[in-house]
PDB file of C-alpha atoms in Angstrom:
ATOM      1  CA  MET A  29     -21.318  13.117 -52.099  1.00  0.00           C
ATOM      2  CA  THR A  30     -17.577  13.007 -51.464  1.00  0.00           C
ATOM      3  CA  THR A  31     -15.016  14.872 -53.637  1.00  0.00           C
ATOM      4  CA  ALA A  32     -14.042  12.100 -55.474  1.00  0.00           C
ATOM      5  CA  TRP A  33     -17.524  10.735 -56.484  1.00  0.00           C
ATOM      6  CA  PHE A  34     -18.590  14.427 -57.035  1.00  0.00           C
ATOM      7  CA  LEU A  35     -15.286  14.198 -59.815  1.00  0.00           C
ATOM      8  CA  LEU A  36     -15.733  10.936 -61.401  1.00  0.00           C
ATOM      9  CA  PHE A  37     -19.522  12.691 -61.897  1.00  0.00           C
ATOM     10  CA  THR A  38     -18.527  15.827 -63.370  1.00  0.00           C
ATOM     11  CA  LEU A  39     -16.406  14.033 -65.904  1.00  0.00           C
ATOM     12  CA  VAL A  40     -19.064  11.162 -66.825  1.00  0.00           C
ATOM     13  CA  ALA A  41     -21.811  14.153 -67.173  1.00  0.00           C
ATOM     14  CA  ALA A  42     -19.720  16.107 -69.372  1.00  0.00           C
ATOM     15  CA  GLU A  43     -21.144  17.179 -72.685  1.00  0.00           C
ATOM     16  CA  GLU A  44     -19.191  18.227 -76.156  1.00  0.00           C
ATOM     17  CA  HIS A  45     -20.191  21.237 -77.693  1.00  0.00           C
ATOM     18  CA  GLU A  46     -18.914  22.682 -81.624  1.00  0.00           C
ATOM     19  CA  LEU A  47     -19.152  26.321 -82.078  1.00  0.00           C
ATOM     20  CA  PRO A  48     -18.428  26.836 -85.338  1.00  0.00           C
ATOM     21  CA  LEU A  49     -17.271  29.697 -87.230  1.00  0.00           C
ATOM     22  CA  LEU A  50     -20.666  30.969 -88.421  1.00  0.00           C
ATOM     23  CA  PRO A  51     -21.785  35.106 -88.871  1.00  0.00           C
ATOM     24  CA  GLU A  52     -24.192  34.314 -86.215  1.00  0.00           C
ATOM     25  CA  ASN A  53     -21.915  33.495 -83.573  1.00  0.00           C
ATOM     26  CA  VAL A  54     -19.167  36.104 -84.083  1.00  0.00           C
ATOM     27  CA  HIS A  55     -19.016  39.540 -82.619  1.00  0.00           C
ATOM     28  CA  TRP A  56     -16.580  41.585 -83.676  1.00  0.00           C
ATOM     29  CA  GLY A  57     -14.362  44.158 -81.603  1.00  0.00           C
ATOM     30  CA  TYR A  58     -16.010  44.518 -78.249  1.00  0.00           C
ATOM     31  CA  PHE A  59     -17.070  43.017 -75.435  1.00  0.00           C
ATOM     32  CA  ASP A  60     -20.104  43.734 -73.967  1.00  0.00           C
ATOM     33  CA  ALA A  61     -22.394  41.824 -71.185  1.00  0.00           C
ATOM     34  CA  SER A  62     -25.648  42.936 -73.273  1.00  0.00           C
ATOM     35  CA  VAL A  63     -24.492  40.156 -76.118  1.00  0.00           C
ATOM     36  CA  PRO A  64     -26.836  37.702 -76.381  1.00  0.00           C
ATOM     37  CA  PRO A  65     -24.972  34.182 -75.670  1.00  0.00           C
ATOM     38  CA  VAL A  66     -24.622  31.549 -78.713  1.00  0.00           C
ATOM     39  CA  LEU A  67     -24.211  28.423 -76.485  1.00  0.00           C
ATOM     40  CA  ARG A  68     -24.999  27.264 -73.178  1.00  0.00           C
ATOM     41  CA  VAL A  69     -22.496  24.643 -71.297  1.00  0.00           C
ATOM     42  CA  ARG A  70     -22.378  23.124 -67.471  1.00  0.00           C
ATOM     43  CA  SER A  71     -19.215  23.193 -65.717  1.00  0.00           C
ATOM     44  CA  GLY A  72     -16.911  20.433 -66.714  1.00  0.00           C
ATOM     45  CA  ASP A  73     -18.073  20.557 -70.752  1.00  0.00           C
ATOM     46  CA  VAL A  74     -16.197  21.124 -73.762  1.00  0.00           C
ATOM     47  CA  VAL A  75     -16.507  23.145 -76.466  1.00  0.00           C
ATOM     48  CA  THR A  76     -14.899  22.773 -80.178  1.00  0.00           C
ATOM     49  CA  VAL A  77     -14.509  26.569 -81.266  1.00  0.00           C
ATOM     50  CA  GLU A  78     -13.618  28.175 -84.326  1.00  0.00           C
ATOM     51  CA  THR A  79     -12.127  31.656 -84.815  1.00  0.00           C
ATOM     52  CA  MET A  80     -11.631  33.917 -87.600  1.00  0.00           C
ATOM     53  CA  VAL A  81      -8.543  36.075 -88.030  1.00  0.00           C
ATOM     54  CA  ALA A  82      -7.817  39.678 -86.745  1.00  0.00           C
ATOM     55  CA  ARG A  83      -8.744  42.301 -88.575  1.00  0.00           C
ATOM     56  CA  GLY A  84     -10.469  40.038 -91.014  1.00  0.00           C
ATOM     57  CA  LEU A  85      -9.510  39.030 -94.625  1.00  0.00           C
ATOM     58  CA  GLU A  86      -8.215  42.495 -95.905  1.00  0.00           C
ATOM     59  CA  ARG A  87      -4.866  42.300 -94.901  1.00  0.00           C
ATOM     60  CA  LEU A  88      -4.455  38.786 -95.946  1.00  0.00           C
ATOM     61  CA  TYR A  89      -5.596  39.985 -99.379  1.00  0.00           C
ATOM     62  CA  LEU A  90      -3.085  43.090 -99.367  1.00  0.00           C
ATOM     63  CA  ALA A  91      -0.548  40.367 -98.544  1.00  0.00           C
ATOM     64  CA  GLY A  92      -1.178  38.546-101.642  1.00  0.00           C
ATOM     65  CA  ALA A  93      -3.308  35.920-100.640  1.00  0.00           C
ATOM     66  CA  THR A  94      -7.065  35.162-102.912  1.00  0.00           C
ATOM     67  CA  GLU A  95     -10.201  33.699-101.850  1.00  0.00           C
ATOM     68  CA  ALA A  96      -9.376  30.389-102.570  1.00  0.00           C
ATOM     69  CA  ASP A  97      -7.155  30.477 -99.469  1.00  0.00           C
ATOM     70  CA  PHE A  98     -10.328  31.024 -97.281  1.00  0.00           C
ATOM     71  CA  PRO A  99     -12.627  28.426 -96.477  1.00  0.00           C
ATOM     72  CA  GLU A 100     -16.292  29.493 -97.248  1.00  0.00           C
ATOM     73  CA  SER A 101     -17.099  30.273 -93.351  1.00  0.00           C
ATOM     74  CA  MET A 102     -14.529  32.724 -93.240  1.00  0.00           C
ATOM     75  CA  ARG A 103     -15.743  34.484 -96.334  1.00  0.00           C
ATOM     76  CA  ARG A 104     -18.882  34.374 -94.542  1.00  0.00           C
ATOM     77  CA  VAL A 105     -17.916  36.109 -91.444  1.00  0.00           C
ATOM     78  CA  GLU A 106     -16.091  38.967 -93.607  1.00  0.00           C
ATOM     79  CA  ALA A 107     -19.174  39.984 -95.928  1.00  0.00           C
ATOM     80  CA  GLU A 108     -21.816  39.398 -93.269  1.00  0.00           C
ATOM     81  CA  VAL A 109     -20.700  40.547 -89.798  1.00  0.00           C
ATOM     82  CA  THR A 110     -20.798  44.191 -90.540  1.00  0.00           C
ATOM     83  CA  GLU A 111     -21.095  46.052 -86.760  1.00  0.00           C
ATOM     84  CA  ARG A 112     -17.351  46.214 -85.337  1.00  0.00           C
ATOM     85  CA  GLY A 113     -15.231  47.841 -83.400  1.00  0.00           C
ATOM     86  CA  PRO A 114     -14.205  49.685 -81.551  1.00  0.00           C
ATOM     87  CA  GLY A 115     -11.458  46.480 -81.222  1.00  0.00           C
ATOM     88  CA  ALA A 116     -10.190  44.943 -84.271  1.00  0.00           C
ATOM     89  CA  HIS A 117     -10.809  41.372 -83.129  1.00  0.00           C
ATOM     90  CA  PRO A 118     -13.604  38.696 -84.526  1.00  0.00           C
ATOM     91  CA  LEU A 119     -14.589  36.469 -81.536  1.00  0.00           C
ATOM     92  CA  THR A 120     -16.471  33.560 -81.715  1.00  0.00           C
ATOM     93  CA  GLY A 121     -19.494  33.295 -78.492  1.00  0.00           C
ATOM     94  CA  PRO A 122     -20.463  33.899 -75.675  1.00  0.00           C
ATOM     95  CA  ILE A 123     -20.896  30.894 -74.229  1.00  0.00           C
ATOM     96  CA  PHE A 124     -22.918  31.196 -71.348  1.00  0.00           C
ATOM     97  CA  VAL A 125     -21.748  28.752 -68.242  1.00  0.00           C
ATOM     98  CA  GLU A 126     -24.440  27.797 -65.951  1.00  0.00           C
ATOM     99  CA  GLY A 127     -24.187  28.325 -62.641  1.00  0.00           C
ATOM    100  CA  ALA A 128     -21.424  30.888 -62.963  1.00  0.00           C
ATOM    101  CA  GLU A 129     -21.231  34.296 -60.722  1.00  0.00           C
ATOM    102  CA  PRO A 130     -19.576  36.955 -59.521  1.00  0.00           C
ATOM    103  CA  SER A 131     -17.159  35.532 -57.065  1.00  0.00           C
ATOM    104  CA  ASP A 132     -16.925  32.897 -58.931  1.00  0.00           C
ATOM    105  CA  ARG A 133     -13.803  31.870 -61.546  1.00  0.00           C
ATOM    106  CA  LEU A 134     -13.655  29.560 -64.690  1.00  0.00           C
ATOM    107  CA  ALA A 135     -10.719  27.572 -65.545  1.00  0.00           C
ATOM    108  CA  VAL A 136     -10.749  27.280 -69.233  1.00  0.00           C
ATOM    109  CA  THR A 137      -8.219  24.506 -70.310  1.00  0.00           C
ATOM    110  CA  ILE A 138      -6.798  24.557 -73.777  1.00  0.00           C
ATOM    111  CA  GLU A 139      -6.801  20.839 -74.824  1.00  0.00           C
ATOM    112  CA  ALA A 140      -5.454  21.088 -78.104  1.00  0.00           C
ATOM    113  CA  ILE A 141      -5.263  23.880 -81.034  1.00  0.00           C
ATOM    114  CA  ASP A 142      -4.967  23.411 -84.724  1.00  0.00           C
ATOM    115  CA  PHE A 143      -5.450  25.283 -87.794  1.00  0.00           C
ATOM    116  CA  LEU A 144      -8.406  26.510 -89.983  1.00  0.00           C
ATOM    117  CA  VAL A 145      -6.047  27.767 -92.322  1.00  0.00           C
ATOM    118  CA  PRO A 146      -2.411  26.651 -93.593  1.00  0.00           C
ATOM    119  CA  ILE A 147      -1.489  30.517 -94.120  1.00  0.00           C
ATOM    120  CA  GLY A 148      -1.287  34.079 -91.883  1.00  0.00           C
ATOM    121  CA  VAL A 149      -0.245  37.445 -92.096  1.00  0.00           C
ATOM    122  CA  SER A 150       2.334  39.955 -90.130  1.00  0.00           C
ATOM    123  CA  GLY A 151       2.886  43.332 -90.332  1.00  0.00           C
ATOM    124  CA  PHE A 152       3.315  47.022 -88.788  1.00  0.00           C
ATOM    125  CA  LEU A 153       0.833  49.924 -89.320  1.00  0.00           C
ATOM    126  CA  PRO A 154       2.147  53.243 -90.137  1.00  0.00           C
ATOM    127  CA  ASP A 155       3.656  54.403 -87.007  1.00  0.00           C
ATOM    128  CA  GLY A 156       2.702  51.430 -85.303  1.00  0.00           C
ATOM    129  CA  GLY A 157       4.282  49.103 -82.809  1.00  0.00           C
ATOM    130  CA  THR A 158       6.907  49.510 -80.305  1.00  0.00           C
ATOM    131  CA  LEU A 159       9.252  51.754 -82.544  1.00  0.00           C
ATOM    132  CA  PRO A 160       6.880  53.511 -84.264  1.00  0.00           C
ATOM    133  CA  GLU A 161       9.122  56.506 -84.916  1.00  0.00           C
ATOM    134  CA  ASP A 162      11.468  54.323 -87.154  1.00  0.00           C
ATOM    135  CA  PHE A 163       8.401  53.295 -89.275  1.00  0.00           C
ATOM    136  CA  PRO A 164       6.240  56.008 -90.574  1.00  0.00           C
ATOM    137  CA  TYR A 165       5.494  53.173 -93.389  1.00  0.00           C
ATOM    138  CA  GLY A 166       3.440  50.391 -92.830  1.00  0.00           C
ATOM    139  CA  GLY A 167       4.720  46.668 -93.876  1.00  0.00           C
ATOM    140  CA  LEU A 168       3.085  43.304 -94.320  1.00  0.00           C
ATOM    141  CA  ARG A 169       4.282  39.608 -94.895  1.00  0.00           C
ATOM    142  CA  LEU A 170       2.170  36.576 -95.770  1.00  0.00           C
ATOM    143  CA  PHE A 171       3.250  33.349 -94.068  1.00  0.00           C
ATOM    144  CA  HIS A 172       2.336  29.885 -95.585  1.00  0.00           C
ATOM    145  CA  PHE A 173       2.944  27.045 -93.120  1.00  0.00           C
ATOM    146  CA  ASP A 174       4.281  23.482 -92.822  1.00  0.00           C
ATOM    147  CA  ILE A 175       1.713  22.105 -90.291  1.00  0.00           C
ATOM    148  CA  GLU A 176       3.563  18.639 -90.269  1.00  0.00           C
ATOM    149  CA  ASN A 177       6.426  19.561 -89.219  1.00  0.00           C
ATOM    150  CA  ARG A 178       5.216  23.032 -87.261  1.00  0.00           C
ATOM    151  CA  MET A 179       7.052  25.752 -89.113  1.00  0.00           C
ATOM    152  CA  SER A 180       6.810  28.088 -91.284  1.00  0.00           C
ATOM    153  CA  GLU A 181       9.853  29.641 -93.770  1.00  0.00           C
ATOM    154  CA  PHE A 182      10.580  33.472 -93.311  1.00  0.00           C
ATOM    155  CA  ALA A 183      13.276  33.829 -95.730  1.00  0.00           C
ATOM    156  CA  SER A 184      16.049  31.736 -97.501  1.00  0.00           C
ATOM    157  CA  GLY A 185      17.527  29.918 -94.409  1.00  0.00           C
ATOM    158  CA  VAL A 186      15.047  31.701 -91.996  1.00  0.00           C
ATOM    159  CA  VAL A 187      12.504  29.259 -90.175  1.00  0.00           C
ATOM    160  CA  VAL A 188      10.255  30.386 -87.647  1.00  0.00           C
ATOM    161  CA  PRO A 189       8.370  27.799 -85.426  1.00  0.00           C
ATOM    162  CA  LEU A 190       5.147  27.197 -85.002  1.00  0.00           C
ATOM    163  CA  ALA A 191       3.487  27.692 -81.554  1.00  0.00           C
ATOM    164  CA  PRO A 192      -0.646  28.263 -81.982  1.00  0.00           C
ATOM    165  CA  PHE A 193      -2.562  30.077 -79.340  1.00  0.00           C
ATOM    166  CA  PHE A 194      -5.314  32.670 -78.996  1.00  0.00           C
ATOM    167  CA  GLY A 195      -4.404  35.945 -78.215  1.00  0.00           C
ATOM    168  CA  THR A 196      -7.810  36.438 -76.829  1.00  0.00           C
ATOM    169  CA  ILE A 197      -9.902  34.879 -74.359  1.00  0.00           C
ATOM    170  CA  GLY A 198     -12.101  36.786 -72.106  1.00  0.00           C
ATOM    171  CA  VAL A 199     -15.421  37.031 -70.292  1.00  0.00           C
ATOM    172  CA  ALA A 200     -18.047  40.167 -69.878  1.00  0.00           C
ATOM    173  CA  PRO A 201     -16.861  42.876 -68.151  1.00  0.00           C
ATOM    174  CA  PRO A 202     -19.039  44.521 -65.567  1.00  0.00           C
ATOM    175  CA  VAL A 203     -22.473  45.717 -66.748  1.00  0.00           C
ATOM    176  CA  LEU A 204     -21.577  49.243 -66.065  1.00  0.00           C
ATOM    177  CA  LEU A 205     -18.666  49.041 -68.491  1.00  0.00           C
ATOM    178  CA  GLY A 206     -21.203  48.589 -71.220  1.00  0.00           C
ATOM    179  CA  ARG A 207     -19.299  47.790 -74.600  1.00  0.00           C
ATOM    180  CA  ILE A 208     -15.630  48.043 -74.415  1.00  0.00           C
ATOM    181  CA  SER A 209     -12.659  47.422 -76.877  1.00  0.00           C
ATOM    182  CA  SER A 210     -11.410  43.980 -77.826  1.00  0.00           C
ATOM    183  CA  GLY A 211      -8.094  45.745 -78.263  1.00  0.00           C
ATOM    184  CA  PRO A 212      -6.652  46.454 -74.853  1.00  0.00           C
ATOM    185  CA  PRO A 213      -6.439  43.545 -71.824  1.00  0.00           C
ATOM    186  CA  GLY A 214      -8.004  44.177 -68.760  1.00  0.00           C
ATOM    187  CA  TYR A 215      -9.619  42.211 -65.605  1.00  0.00           C
ATOM    188  CA  HIS A 216     -11.978  40.404 -68.294  1.00  0.00           C
ATOM    189  CA  VAL A 217      -8.462  39.665 -69.685  1.00  0.00           C
ATOM    190  CA  GLY A 218      -9.454  39.731 -73.265  1.00  0.00           C
ATOM    191  CA  ASN A 219      -6.258  40.770 -75.927  1.00  0.00           C
ATOM    192  CA  LEU A 220      -3.865  39.188 -73.814  1.00  0.00           C
ATOM    193  CA  ASP A 221      -1.441  37.954 -75.969  1.00  0.00           C
ATOM    194  CA  LEU A 222       0.374  35.696 -73.719  1.00  0.00           C
ATOM    195  CA  LYS A 223       2.262  33.348 -76.313  1.00  0.00           C
ATOM    196  CA  GLU A 224       2.140  30.936 -73.444  1.00  0.00           C
ATOM    197  CA  LEU A 225      -1.087  30.006 -73.451  1.00  0.00           C
ATOM    198  CA  VAL A 226      -0.570  26.880 -75.993  1.00  0.00           C
ATOM    199  CA  ALA A 227      -2.367  23.261 -75.411  1.00  0.00           C
ATOM    200  CA  GLY A 228      -1.890  22.153 -72.313  1.00  0.00           C
ATOM    201  CA  THR A 229      -2.391  25.179 -70.225  1.00  0.00           C
ATOM    202  CA  THR A 230      -5.301  26.614 -67.954  1.00  0.00           C
ATOM    203  CA  LEU A 231      -6.301  30.316 -68.142  1.00  0.00           C
ATOM    204  CA  TYR A 232      -8.312  31.566 -64.890  1.00  0.00           C
ATOM    205  CA  LEU A 233     -10.967  33.995 -65.279  1.00  0.00           C
ATOM    206  CA  PRO A 234     -12.734  36.045 -62.987  1.00  0.00           C
ATOM    207  CA  VAL A 235     -16.688  36.597 -63.405  1.00  0.00           C
ATOM    208  CA  HIS A 236     -18.187  39.381 -63.803  1.00  0.00           C
ATOM    209  CA  VAL A 237     -21.819  38.937 -64.887  1.00  0.00           C
ATOM    210  CA  PRO A 238     -24.056  35.394 -64.494  1.00  0.00           C
ATOM    211  CA  GLY A 239     -22.927  32.939 -66.925  1.00  0.00           C
ATOM    212  CA  ALA A 240     -19.676  34.623 -67.380  1.00  0.00           C
ATOM    213  CA  LEU A 241     -20.180  35.111 -71.215  1.00  0.00           C
ATOM    214  CA  LEU A 242     -17.062  33.623 -72.353  1.00  0.00           C
ATOM    215  CA  SER A 243     -15.680  34.620 -75.962  1.00  0.00           C
ATOM    216  CA  ILE A 244     -12.423  33.378 -78.208  1.00  0.00           C
ATOM    217  CA  GLY A 245     -10.705  34.868 -80.778  1.00  0.00           C
ATOM    218  CA  ASP A 246      -7.270  36.606 -82.131  1.00  0.00           C
ATOM    219  CA  GLY A 247      -5.497  32.967 -83.530  1.00  0.00           C
ATOM    220  CA  HIS A 248      -1.622  33.347 -83.592  1.00  0.00           C
ATOM    221  CA  ALA A 249       0.551  31.187 -85.237  1.00  0.00           C
ATOM    222  CA  ALA A 250       3.732  32.398 -83.525  1.00  0.00           C
ATOM    223  CA  GLN A 251       4.768  35.537 -81.553  1.00  0.00           C
ATOM    224  CA  GLY A 252       7.567  36.963 -79.382  1.00  0.00           C
ATOM    225  CA  ASP A 253       7.525  37.693 -75.965  1.00  0.00           C
ATOM    226  CA  GLY A 254       6.808  42.092 -76.775  1.00  0.00           C
ATOM    227  CA  GLU A 255       4.812  41.478 -80.123  1.00  0.00           C
ATOM    228  CA  VAL A 256       6.878  44.601 -80.779  1.00  0.00           C
ATOM    229  CA  SER A 257       5.487  45.261 -84.507  1.00  0.00           C
ATOM    230  CA  GLY A 258       1.844  45.024 -83.344  1.00  0.00           C
ATOM    231  CA  THR A 259       1.497  41.722 -84.480  1.00  0.00           C
ATOM    232  CA  ALA A 260       2.011  38.139 -84.190  1.00  0.00           C
ATOM    233  CA  ILE A 261       1.830  35.652 -87.384  1.00  0.00           C
ATOM    234  CA  GLU A 262      -2.454  36.178 -87.360  1.00  0.00           C
ATOM    235  CA  THR A 263      -4.105  33.308 -88.517  1.00  0.00           C
ATOM    236  CA  ALA A 264      -7.525  31.619 -87.766  1.00  0.00           C
ATOM    237  CA  LEU A 265      -7.389  28.455 -85.320  1.00  0.00           C
ATOM    238  CA  VAL A 266      -9.882  26.096 -83.842  1.00  0.00           C
ATOM    239  CA  GLY A 267      -9.570  24.845 -80.244  1.00  0.00           C
ATOM    240  CA  ARG A 268     -10.756  22.302 -78.009  1.00  0.00           C
ATOM    241  CA  PHE A 269     -11.307  24.140 -74.638  1.00  0.00           C
ATOM    242  CA  ARG A 270     -12.425  22.493 -71.348  1.00  0.00           C
ATOM    243  CA  ILE A 271     -14.102  24.772 -69.429  1.00  0.00           C
ATOM    244  CA  ARG A 272     -14.836  24.291 -65.323  1.00  0.00           C
ATOM    245  CA  LEU A 273     -16.467  26.525 -62.896  1.00  0.00           C
ATOM    246  CA  GLU A 274     -15.106  27.178 -59.856  1.00  0.00           C
ATOM    247  CA  LYS A 275     -17.582  28.428 -57.168  1.00  0.00           C
ATOM    248  CA  ASN A 276     -16.711  30.923 -54.676  1.00  0.00           C
ATOM    249  CA  ARG A 277     -13.074  31.270 -55.647  1.00  0.00           C
ATOM    250  CA  PRO A 278     -12.841  35.081 -56.524  1.00  0.00           C
ATOM    251  CA  LEU A 279     -10.105  36.305 -58.400  1.00  0.00           C
ATOM    252  CA  ARG A 280      -8.921  39.735 -58.052  1.00  0.00           C
ATOM    253  CA  TRP A 281      -6.764  39.179 -61.713  1.00  0.00           C
ATOM    254  CA  PRO A 282      -6.492  36.634 -63.992  1.00  0.00           C
ATOM    255  CA  ARG A 283      -3.966  33.833 -63.599  1.00  0.00           C
ATOM    256  CA  ALA A 284      -2.430  31.223 -65.950  1.00  0.00           C
ATOM    257  CA  GLU A 285      -1.011  27.442 -65.365  1.00  0.00           C
ATOM    258  CA  THR A 286       1.169  25.545 -67.876  1.00  0.00           C
ATOM    259  CA  PRO A 287       2.169  22.168 -67.491  1.00  0.00           C
ATOM    260  CA  THR A 288       5.733  23.413 -65.819  1.00  0.00           C
ATOM    261  CA  HIS A 289       4.781  26.761 -64.396  1.00  0.00           C
ATOM    262  CA  PHE A 290       2.397  29.092 -62.226  1.00  0.00           C
ATOM    263  CA  LEU A 291       1.809  32.488 -64.277  1.00  0.00           C
ATOM    264  CA  THR A 292       0.281  35.706 -62.928  1.00  0.00           C
ATOM    265  CA  LEU A 293      -0.529  38.711 -64.886  1.00  0.00           C
ATOM    266  CA  GLY A 294       0.245  42.277 -64.594  1.00  0.00           C
ATOM    267  CA  LEU A 295      -1.905  45.042 -67.284  1.00  0.00           C
ATOM    268  CA  HIS A 296      -1.540  48.122 -66.879  1.00  0.00           C
ATOM    269  CA  PRO A 297      -0.183  51.120 -69.284  1.00  0.00           C
ATOM    270  CA  ASP A 298       3.234  52.050 -67.415  1.00  0.00           C
ATOM    271  CA  LEU A 299       5.250  49.293 -68.200  1.00  0.00           C
ATOM    272  CA  ASP A 300       6.280  49.523 -64.349  1.00  0.00           C
ATOM    273  CA  GLU A 301       3.026  49.547 -63.114  1.00  0.00           C
ATOM    274  CA  ALA A 302       2.639  46.149 -65.013  1.00  0.00           C
ATOM    275  CA  ALA A 303       5.448  44.399 -63.405  1.00  0.00           C
ATOM    276  CA  ARG A 304       4.436  45.498 -60.009  1.00  0.00           C
ATOM    277  CA  LEU A 305       1.017  44.343 -60.209  1.00  0.00           C
ATOM    278  CA  ALA A 306       1.871  40.734 -61.704  1.00  0.00           C
ATOM    279  CA  THR A 307       4.431  40.703 -58.568  1.00  0.00           C
ATOM    280  CA  ARG A 308       1.879  40.973 -55.994  1.00  0.00           C
ATOM    281  CA  GLU A 309      -0.522  38.727 -57.432  1.00  0.00           C
ATOM    282  CA  MET A 310       2.424  36.089 -57.166  1.00  0.00           C
ATOM    283  CA  VAL A 311       3.087  37.098 -53.708  1.00  0.00           C
ATOM    284  CA  ASP A 312      -1.151  36.428 -53.086  1.00  0.00           C
ATOM    285  CA  PHE A 313      -1.035  33.428 -55.127  1.00  0.00           C
ATOM    286  CA  LEU A 314       2.308  32.299 -52.566  1.00  0.00           C
ATOM    287  CA  VAL A 315       0.290  33.352 -50.054  1.00  0.00           C
ATOM    288  CA  THR A 316      -3.454  31.696 -50.771  1.00  0.00           C
ATOM    289  CA  GLU A 317      -2.463  28.527 -52.805  1.00  0.00           C
ATOM    290  CA  LYS A 318       0.919  27.807 -51.017  1.00  0.00           C
ATOM    291  CA  SER A 319       0.133  28.609 -47.575  1.00  0.00           C
ATOM    292  CA  MET A 320       3.767  30.911 -47.224  1.00  0.00           C
ATOM    293  CA  THR A 321       3.738  34.647 -45.196  1.00  0.00           C
ATOM    294  CA  GLU A 322       4.199  37.753 -47.476  1.00  0.00           C
ATOM    295  CA  GLY A 323       7.744  37.528 -46.574  1.00  0.00           C
ATOM    296  CA  ALA A 324       8.941  34.522 -47.772  1.00  0.00           C
ATOM    297  CA  ALA A 325       6.474  34.796 -50.489  1.00  0.00           C
ATOM    298  CA  TYR A 326       8.734  37.896 -51.765  1.00  0.00           C
ATOM    299  CA  ILE A 327      11.911  36.521 -51.183  1.00  0.00           C
ATOM    300  CA  LEU A 328      10.957  33.200 -53.298  1.00  0.00           C
ATOM    301  CA  CYS A 329       9.986  35.626 -55.900  1.00  0.00           C
ATOM    302  CA  SER A 330      13.327  37.377 -55.932  1.00  0.00           C
ATOM    303  CA  VAL A 331      15.190  34.308 -56.181  1.00  0.00           C
ATOM    304  CA  ALA A 332      12.853  31.939 -58.526  1.00  0.00           C
ATOM    305  CA  MET A 333      10.720  34.042 -60.384  1.00  0.00           C
ATOM    306  CA  ASP A 334      10.958  35.202 -64.092  1.00  0.00           C
ATOM    307  CA  LEU A 335       9.397  38.500 -64.814  1.00  0.00           C
ATOM    308  CA  ARG A 336       8.438  38.660 -68.686  1.00  0.00           C
ATOM    309  CA  VAL A 337       6.849  41.182 -71.164  1.00  0.00           C
ATOM    310  CA  THR A 338       3.620  40.071 -72.630  1.00  0.00           C
ATOM    311  CA  GLN A 339       3.215  42.553 -74.880  1.00  0.00           C
ATOM    312  CA  LEU A 340       4.064  46.314 -75.748  1.00  0.00           C
ATOM    313  CA  VAL A 341       1.482  46.999 -78.065  1.00  0.00           C
ATOM    314  CA  ASP A 342      -2.013  46.694 -77.227  1.00  0.00           C
ATOM    315  CA  GLY A 343      -1.993  50.486 -75.094  1.00  0.00           C
ATOM    316  CA  THR A 344      -2.294  48.488 -72.127  1.00  0.00           C
ATOM    317  CA  LYS A 345       1.268  46.947 -71.401  1.00  0.00           C
ATOM    318  CA  GLY A 346       1.650  43.421 -70.179  1.00  0.00           C
ATOM    319  CA  ILE A 347       4.373  41.464 -67.599  1.00  0.00           C
ATOM    320  CA  HIS A 348       3.630  38.040 -66.817  1.00  0.00           C
ATOM    321  CA  ALA A 349       5.107  36.319 -64.101  1.00  0.00           C
ATOM    322  CA  MET A 350       6.433  32.547 -64.324  1.00  0.00           C
ATOM    323  CA  LEU A 351       7.171  30.396 -61.129  1.00  0.00           C
ATOM    324  CA  ALA A 352       8.527  26.599 -62.074  1.00  0.00           C
ATOM    325  CA  LYS A 353       6.031  24.297 -60.449  1.00  0.00           C
ATOM    326  CA  SER A 354       9.502  22.016 -59.974  1.00  0.00           C
ATOM    327  CA  LEU A 355      10.324  24.404 -56.762  1.00  0.00           C
ATOM    328  CA  PHE A 356       7.125  22.506 -55.089  1.00  0.00           C
ATOM    329  CA  ARG A 357       8.074  18.752 -54.037  1.00  0.00           C
TER     330      ARG A 357
END
């Protein structure tokens, strides 16, 4: 079968799936290869996934929301999913991808994102965020969304544009790691908090266990690079994802691609090391995908690549490197 016919067959054979926000579809605060899948898909299939707000509804209530602000599905997850932790993120999944094995990778394309509720919350914990010594107290703010105009009024004359994305998309870690927290991102990706992952982007994930076991959550309505207080505008989202399996394409580290840029990721407790990792990964990308020598790739990174702070507040800090696709003609 030629490549063209294979792609046509895959497109025709793709199925649409729904993964609604139900207690039986949510695991809260962890990634673990032993979590049984709630859905099985094939490469090329599309899944519409509903997600729960990070940390649940408590912060929203404290900020002024009422039960009437939430659909029954969110209230049920809050009440019935009692096994939680060590992290704070309710995750929808896992999704088992047929044929996925270690040494493969997943290409998760985010085709669309919408809001489950028209509100969100942001704030900071006592002694939290990037400036813990400056904020020994806690604070919360409730945001109401103008979804039609994609904005939220922060204060009189201050408007925040809405750019929704999922802060957490990840696969199961290797079996020997057991249960790991949903808090720090890592080789499984997880709580990346990368605001570039809006609709139209693709995240590439290494597969560590059979089926990959993909989980999604942690909806953000808006976030700045750094996420300095410790939170974005936390909300509940619904996303449409196309999941492709790329056989025998191992990744040492997750990568991403927007319509305009190639992205490589660096994750480390030390921000300098995170920057080195992101740069090293971009050099490797240019060598393996663009057939450059290492020296030429290193120079191109210096003259055309941007390093940005993904987030500073998840224990494992993030740097992402961005290289414009327009460079390659």
